[in-house]
Amino acid sequence: MCSYRRRLQVVPALLCVITALVARPAGAFGDGTDGGSGLSAQVVRLYEDAALATERYEAGRKEAEAQRAKALRIEALLERERREIHVRHEDLGRIARAQYRSSGGMPLTAQIILASSPEQLMRGQHVFSQTNLAVTNAIEKSRRAEARLAGDEARAAAAWQSLEKRNTELAELKKGIEGKLEDARWQLQGRADASVAAGSCPGAVRLDQKKKALASAWVTPVESYELSAAFGSGGLRWAKRHTGQDFAVPIGTPVRAVGDGRVVKVTCGGAFGMQVVVGHADGYYTQYAHLASVGVDQGERVDTGQWIGQSGTTGNSTGPHLHFEVRVTPELGSAVDPVPWLTDREVTVE
């Protein structure tokens, strides 16, 4: 078996994946009717789709925040334009009142009759022309400002509508995928419960794992998690003390080998439900219990980070989680605290 850590990392372009996610027909998610392998793969695929949908949704939310800040700036500009238009309207009123008081609106014949000299008549005509020019310019500026304001308001409204529509679509996409994922999780768990009740494993479910270069020879058994019951803690469900560290994760979460080794045990039954035990070169053994599916066969070699199953809640379990143990023998009763054990191997568990 080729080394898992030596495989090149393949990270598809997010844009292409997002396009495929949106374009994927509803039927492509599967209905879980093609056996355990198809259902397990469906859960993994839906996890990836849900992660992408969440990423897109979060990107849309950040874009909305940026758009909101931009809209506030635009609104400030629009308010300034409104004030400028108000000032121009006041200027027009002052010009009109001044023109009336200075007889700017007097007919030309009356101005000729009342003028005391040609110079006075020329001065009156000049003032009249200048006043009319000022009025014309003021009106034109006011019209341009009003047109600019209307255009800016329309663009701002269109931008908000487009953003709201897009975010609604993203939210619906995210909700739809998460709904499919939840259904598939419990279908997977139902099949696992049936196998545990029968006391027989259905066989290894090979999952299409994305290749990833690892920086360390050891890793945590799941990538994202919340810690729950710790080693040595008390509880009604354990005969004495808790013998491992629980990682709270949803059903169907890929579980990975914490280090290179060989699968020494795969069983489906009893308090641990579906479980895998891996022996490592340093003489320690790691156990992965309460699984919903198993991805390896007994005797198989595994590499650090390789998926060996999917989390679940089979056996003596109150909810979805991975029960992880480190042992000095393959059997129950030889467990050591897994957190400091991993810490000694430069793996942080928090």
XYZ file of C-alpha atoms in Angstrom:
350
model
C 0.000 0.000 0.000
C 1.518 3.333 -0.998
C 2.263 5.851 1.751
C -0.671 8.153 2.342
C 1.604 11.031 3.467
C 3.617 10.880 0.243
C 0.620 11.602 -1.926
C 0.425 15.076 -3.401
C -2.147 17.468 -2.050
C -4.995 18.128 -4.469
C -7.073 21.219 -3.720
C -9.626 21.952 -6.485
C -10.336 25.582 -7.270
C -13.148 26.821 -5.029
C -14.921 28.526 -7.884
C -15.123 25.334 -9.895
C -16.376 23.342 -6.924
C -18.967 25.961 -6.079
C -20.177 25.920 -9.676
C -20.454 22.142 -9.555
C -22.236 22.332 -6.211
C -24.894 24.671 -7.518
C -25.234 22.812 -10.802
C -25.458 19.344 -9.234
C -28.923 17.873 -9.822
C -30.950 16.848 -6.789
C -30.706 13.184 -7.722
C -26.913 13.296 -7.646
C -26.958 13.223 -3.873
C -28.297 9.691 -3.972
C -31.061 8.126 -1.970
C -29.040 5.614 -0.007
C -30.456 2.659 -1.952
C -27.093 1.496 -3.371
C -25.864 -0.214 -0.204
C -23.828 0.862 2.793
C -20.876 1.951 0.691
C -23.006 4.329 -1.368
C -24.648 5.750 1.730
C -21.312 6.287 3.492
C -19.899 8.008 0.426
C -23.045 10.095 0.194
C -22.584 11.316 3.770
C -18.955 12.265 3.098
C -19.937 14.048 -0.101
C -22.712 15.912 1.678
C -20.275 16.942 4.400
C -18.079 18.470 1.712
C -21.056 20.140 0.047
C -22.284 21.508 3.373
C -18.822 22.874 4.118
C -18.721 24.601 0.724
C -22.237 25.958 1.158
C -21.284 27.298 4.581
C -18.148 28.848 3.114
C -20.178 30.513 0.381
C -22.765 31.666 2.895
C -20.086 33.160 5.139
C -18.460 34.838 2.138
C -21.864 36.260 1.218
C -22.368 37.471 4.773
C -18.993 39.251 4.709
C -19.886 40.715 1.334
C -23.167 41.906 2.821
C -21.275 43.654 5.608
C -19.001 45.315 3.061
C -22.023 46.274 0.974
C -23.738 47.668 4.058
C -20.721 49.863 4.798
C -20.659 50.962 1.162
C -24.393 51.675 1.280
C -23.912 53.866 4.342
C -21.243 55.823 2.481
C -23.548 56.143 -0.516
C -26.381 57.258 1.743
C -24.125 59.947 3.177
C -23.338 61.127 -0.359
C -27.009 61.049 -1.257
C -27.825 63.137 1.789
C -25.206 65.659 0.751
C -26.696 65.764 -2.739
C -30.132 66.350 -1.217
C -28.784 69.240 0.831
C -27.107 70.710 -2.257
C -30.395 70.516 -4.165
C -32.165 72.230 -1.273
C -29.556 75.009 -1.332
C -29.962 75.396 -5.088
C -33.723 75.676 -4.679
C -33.191 78.402 -2.079
C -30.753 80.177 -4.445
C -33.365 80.122 -7.192
C -35.869 81.672 -4.803
C -33.460 84.415 -3.798
C -32.610 85.174 -7.426
C -36.275 85.339 -8.352
C -37.050 87.639 -5.418
C -34.062 89.845 -6.184
C -35.051 90.041 -9.829
C -38.539 91.084 -8.879
C -37.336 93.778 -6.454
C -34.864 95.178 -9.019
C -37.559 95.270 -11.703
C -35.714 92.543 -13.543
C -39.048 91.311 -14.707
C -40.147 94.791 -16.049
C -41.041 94.797 -19.757
C -38.412 96.287 -22.077
C -40.789 99.095 -23.249
C -41.290 100.255 -19.665
C -37.547 100.225 -19.083
C -36.977 102.432 -22.154
C -39.647 104.935 -21.050
C -38.437 105.159 -17.482
C -34.696 105.253 -18.231
C -33.203 108.730 -17.650
C -30.384 108.128 -20.101
C -29.066 105.570 -22.599
C -26.364 104.567 -20.072
C -28.978 103.761 -17.443
C -30.909 101.755 -20.020
C -27.745 99.778 -20.956
C -26.916 99.123 -17.335
C -30.435 97.873 -16.738
C -30.238 95.591 -19.737
C -26.877 94.217 -18.579
C -28.201 93.474 -15.111
C -31.254 91.869 -16.660
C -29.112 89.606 -18.906
C -26.823 88.627 -16.046
C -29.784 87.836 -13.832
C -31.410 85.681 -16.510
C -28.090 83.843 -17.074
C -27.735 83.175 -13.337
C -31.278 81.881 -13.166
C -30.742 79.632 -16.198
C -27.481 78.233 -14.782
C -29.030 77.651 -11.381
C -31.975 75.804 -12.890
C -29.687 73.643 -15.054
C -27.442 72.744 -12.094
C -30.481 71.893 -10.024
C -31.831 69.616 -12.753
C -28.486 67.830 -13.140
C -28.200 67.348 -9.373
C -31.716 65.930 -9.169
C -31.023 63.537 -12.047
C -27.758 62.414 -10.433
C -29.521 61.888 -7.124
C -32.257 59.803 -8.744
C -29.670 57.650 -10.533
C -27.600 57.114 -7.388
C -30.691 56.175 -5.378
C -31.764 53.688 -8.054
C -28.306 52.075 -8.163
C -28.150 51.830 -4.390
C -31.587 50.198 -4.240
C -30.673 47.744 -7.024
C -27.449 46.773 -5.255
C -29.318 46.055 -2.024
C -31.982 43.996 -3.805
C -29.351 41.948 -5.637
C -27.427 41.306 -2.443
C -30.524 40.281 -0.483
C -31.604 37.921 -3.256
C -28.178 36.291 -3.414
C -27.948 35.838 0.346
C -31.445 34.334 0.421
C -30.423 31.850 -2.266
C -27.247 30.968 -0.357
C -29.188 30.450 2.868
C -31.687 28.184 1.087
C -28.874 26.195 -0.558
C -27.130 25.739 2.799
C -30.351 24.701 4.523
C -31.208 22.211 1.764
C -27.817 20.508 1.850
C -27.799 20.345 5.645
C -31.257 18.758 5.555
C -30.075 16.083 3.104
C -26.994 15.510 5.264
C -29.047 15.036 8.416
C -31.294 12.492 6.689
C -28.312 10.584 5.305
C -26.580 10.570 8.709
C -29.477 8.814 10.394
C -29.891 6.345 7.533
C -26.215 5.476 7.991
C -26.705 5.137 11.746
C -29.766 2.934 11.251
C -27.793 0.503 9.104
C -24.946 0.515 11.616
C -27.356 -0.269 14.472
C -28.719 -3.183 12.487
C -25.210 -4.554 11.931
C -24.342 -4.190 15.617
C -27.572 -5.930 16.610
C -26.668 -8.776 14.289
C -23.125 -8.841 15.687
C -21.491 -8.763 12.273
C -19.723 -6.011 10.325
C -20.893 -5.403 6.759
C -17.323 -5.116 5.443
C -15.002 -2.201 4.770
C -16.555 0.864 3.173
C -13.914 2.477 0.964
C -14.281 6.254 0.948
C -12.877 8.644 -1.624
C -10.509 10.648 0.578
C -8.910 13.791 -0.767
C -5.143 13.466 -0.780
C -3.396 15.705 1.713
C 0.241 16.103 2.692
C 0.630 15.948 6.476
C 3.278 17.875 8.370
C 3.408 15.427 11.294
C 3.691 11.672 11.848
C 0.713 11.866 14.269
C -2.683 13.590 14.140
C -5.915 13.839 16.122
C -8.484 11.104 15.286
C -10.921 13.691 13.848
C -10.160 17.078 12.340
C -12.887 19.231 13.907
C -14.453 18.378 17.233
C -15.498 19.351 20.729
C -14.096 17.423 23.655
C -16.664 15.686 25.841
C -16.048 12.911 28.403
C -12.388 12.778 29.421
C -10.191 9.873 30.481
C -10.863 8.806 34.050
C -14.125 10.711 34.440
C -17.020 9.084 36.301
C -20.460 8.262 34.952
C -23.362 5.850 35.264
C -22.647 4.314 31.860
C -19.164 3.049 32.826
C -18.456 0.229 35.256
C -15.559 2.138 36.837
C -13.996 5.121 35.075
C -14.067 6.359 31.505
C -11.275 4.615 29.630
C -10.784 7.040 26.759
C -11.289 10.541 25.434
C -14.577 11.331 23.689
C -14.649 13.637 20.684
C -18.131 15.053 20.074
C -18.723 15.012 16.316
C -21.801 14.482 14.104
C -22.683 11.071 12.696
C -20.709 10.267 9.569
C -17.657 12.388 10.401
C -14.553 10.767 8.866
C -12.381 9.136 11.551
C -8.686 8.880 10.796
C -5.774 6.797 12.051
C -3.699 8.902 14.435
C -0.497 7.268 13.154
C 0.920 4.575 10.903
C 0.010 1.050 11.910
C -1.868 -2.141 11.210
C -5.526 -2.915 11.904
C -5.586 -5.640 14.548
C -9.306 -5.737 15.267
C -12.592 -4.806 13.590
C -15.742 -5.744 15.513
C -19.416 -4.818 15.487
C -21.157 -5.541 18.741
C -21.082 -5.016 22.470
C -20.652 -1.797 24.428
C -18.321 -0.234 21.866
C -20.597 -0.925 18.887
C -18.624 -0.734 15.663
C -14.936 -0.354 16.515
C -11.464 -0.471 14.987
C -8.219 -1.119 16.884
C -4.898 -0.200 15.271
C -1.477 -1.399 16.447
C 1.453 1.011 16.101
C 5.189 0.358 15.753
C 5.976 1.780 19.203
C 3.933 -0.961 20.888
C 0.794 1.066 21.595
C -2.697 0.441 20.256
C -5.440 2.953 19.460
C -9.139 2.203 19.533
C -11.890 4.028 17.602
C -15.370 3.130 18.860
C -19.117 3.804 18.428
C -18.592 4.082 14.647
C -21.352 4.208 12.028
C -19.197 2.582 9.359
C -15.817 0.904 9.092
C -13.439 1.739 6.248
C -10.681 -0.839 6.752
C -10.271 -4.593 7.062
C -8.506 -6.500 9.810
C -4.815 -6.976 8.987
C -4.700 -3.945 6.689
C -1.879 -1.402 6.978
C -2.949 2.213 7.483
C -1.124 5.521 7.247
C -1.340 8.598 9.426
C -4.492 10.546 8.628
C -6.073 7.755 6.585
C -9.833 7.452 7.026
C -10.631 4.206 8.822
C -14.338 4.761 9.437
C -17.108 7.226 10.194
C -18.275 8.347 13.614
C -21.659 7.337 14.946
C -23.464 6.361 18.137
C -23.487 2.556 18.073
C -23.197 0.452 21.223
C -23.349 1.952 24.702
C -23.606 5.571 23.547
C -25.889 8.446 24.485
C -25.193 10.538 21.381
C -22.955 10.925 18.321
C -19.255 10.943 19.224
C -15.979 9.122 18.735
C -14.650 7.181 21.712
C -10.838 7.147 21.355
C -8.522 5.037 23.492
C -4.783 4.432 23.695
C -3.838 1.005 25.075
C -0.723 -1.002 25.841
C -2.502 -4.154 24.585
C -5.294 -4.552 22.010
C -7.773 -5.379 24.757
C -9.975 -3.377 27.110
C -8.427 -2.723 30.522
C -4.997 -1.543 29.391
C -5.873 2.055 28.522
C -3.704 5.116 29.242
C -4.742 8.766 29.079
C -4.785 9.557 25.322
C -4.419 13.352 25.626
C -0.899 13.441 27.147
C -0.011 10.477 24.928
C -0.854 12.562 21.857
C 0.801 15.637 23.379
C 4.060 13.649 23.687
C 3.777 13.127 19.937
C 3.358 16.866 19.299
C -0.402 16.627 18.732
C -2.420 19.303 20.500
C -5.850 18.235 21.764
C -8.034 21.129 22.968
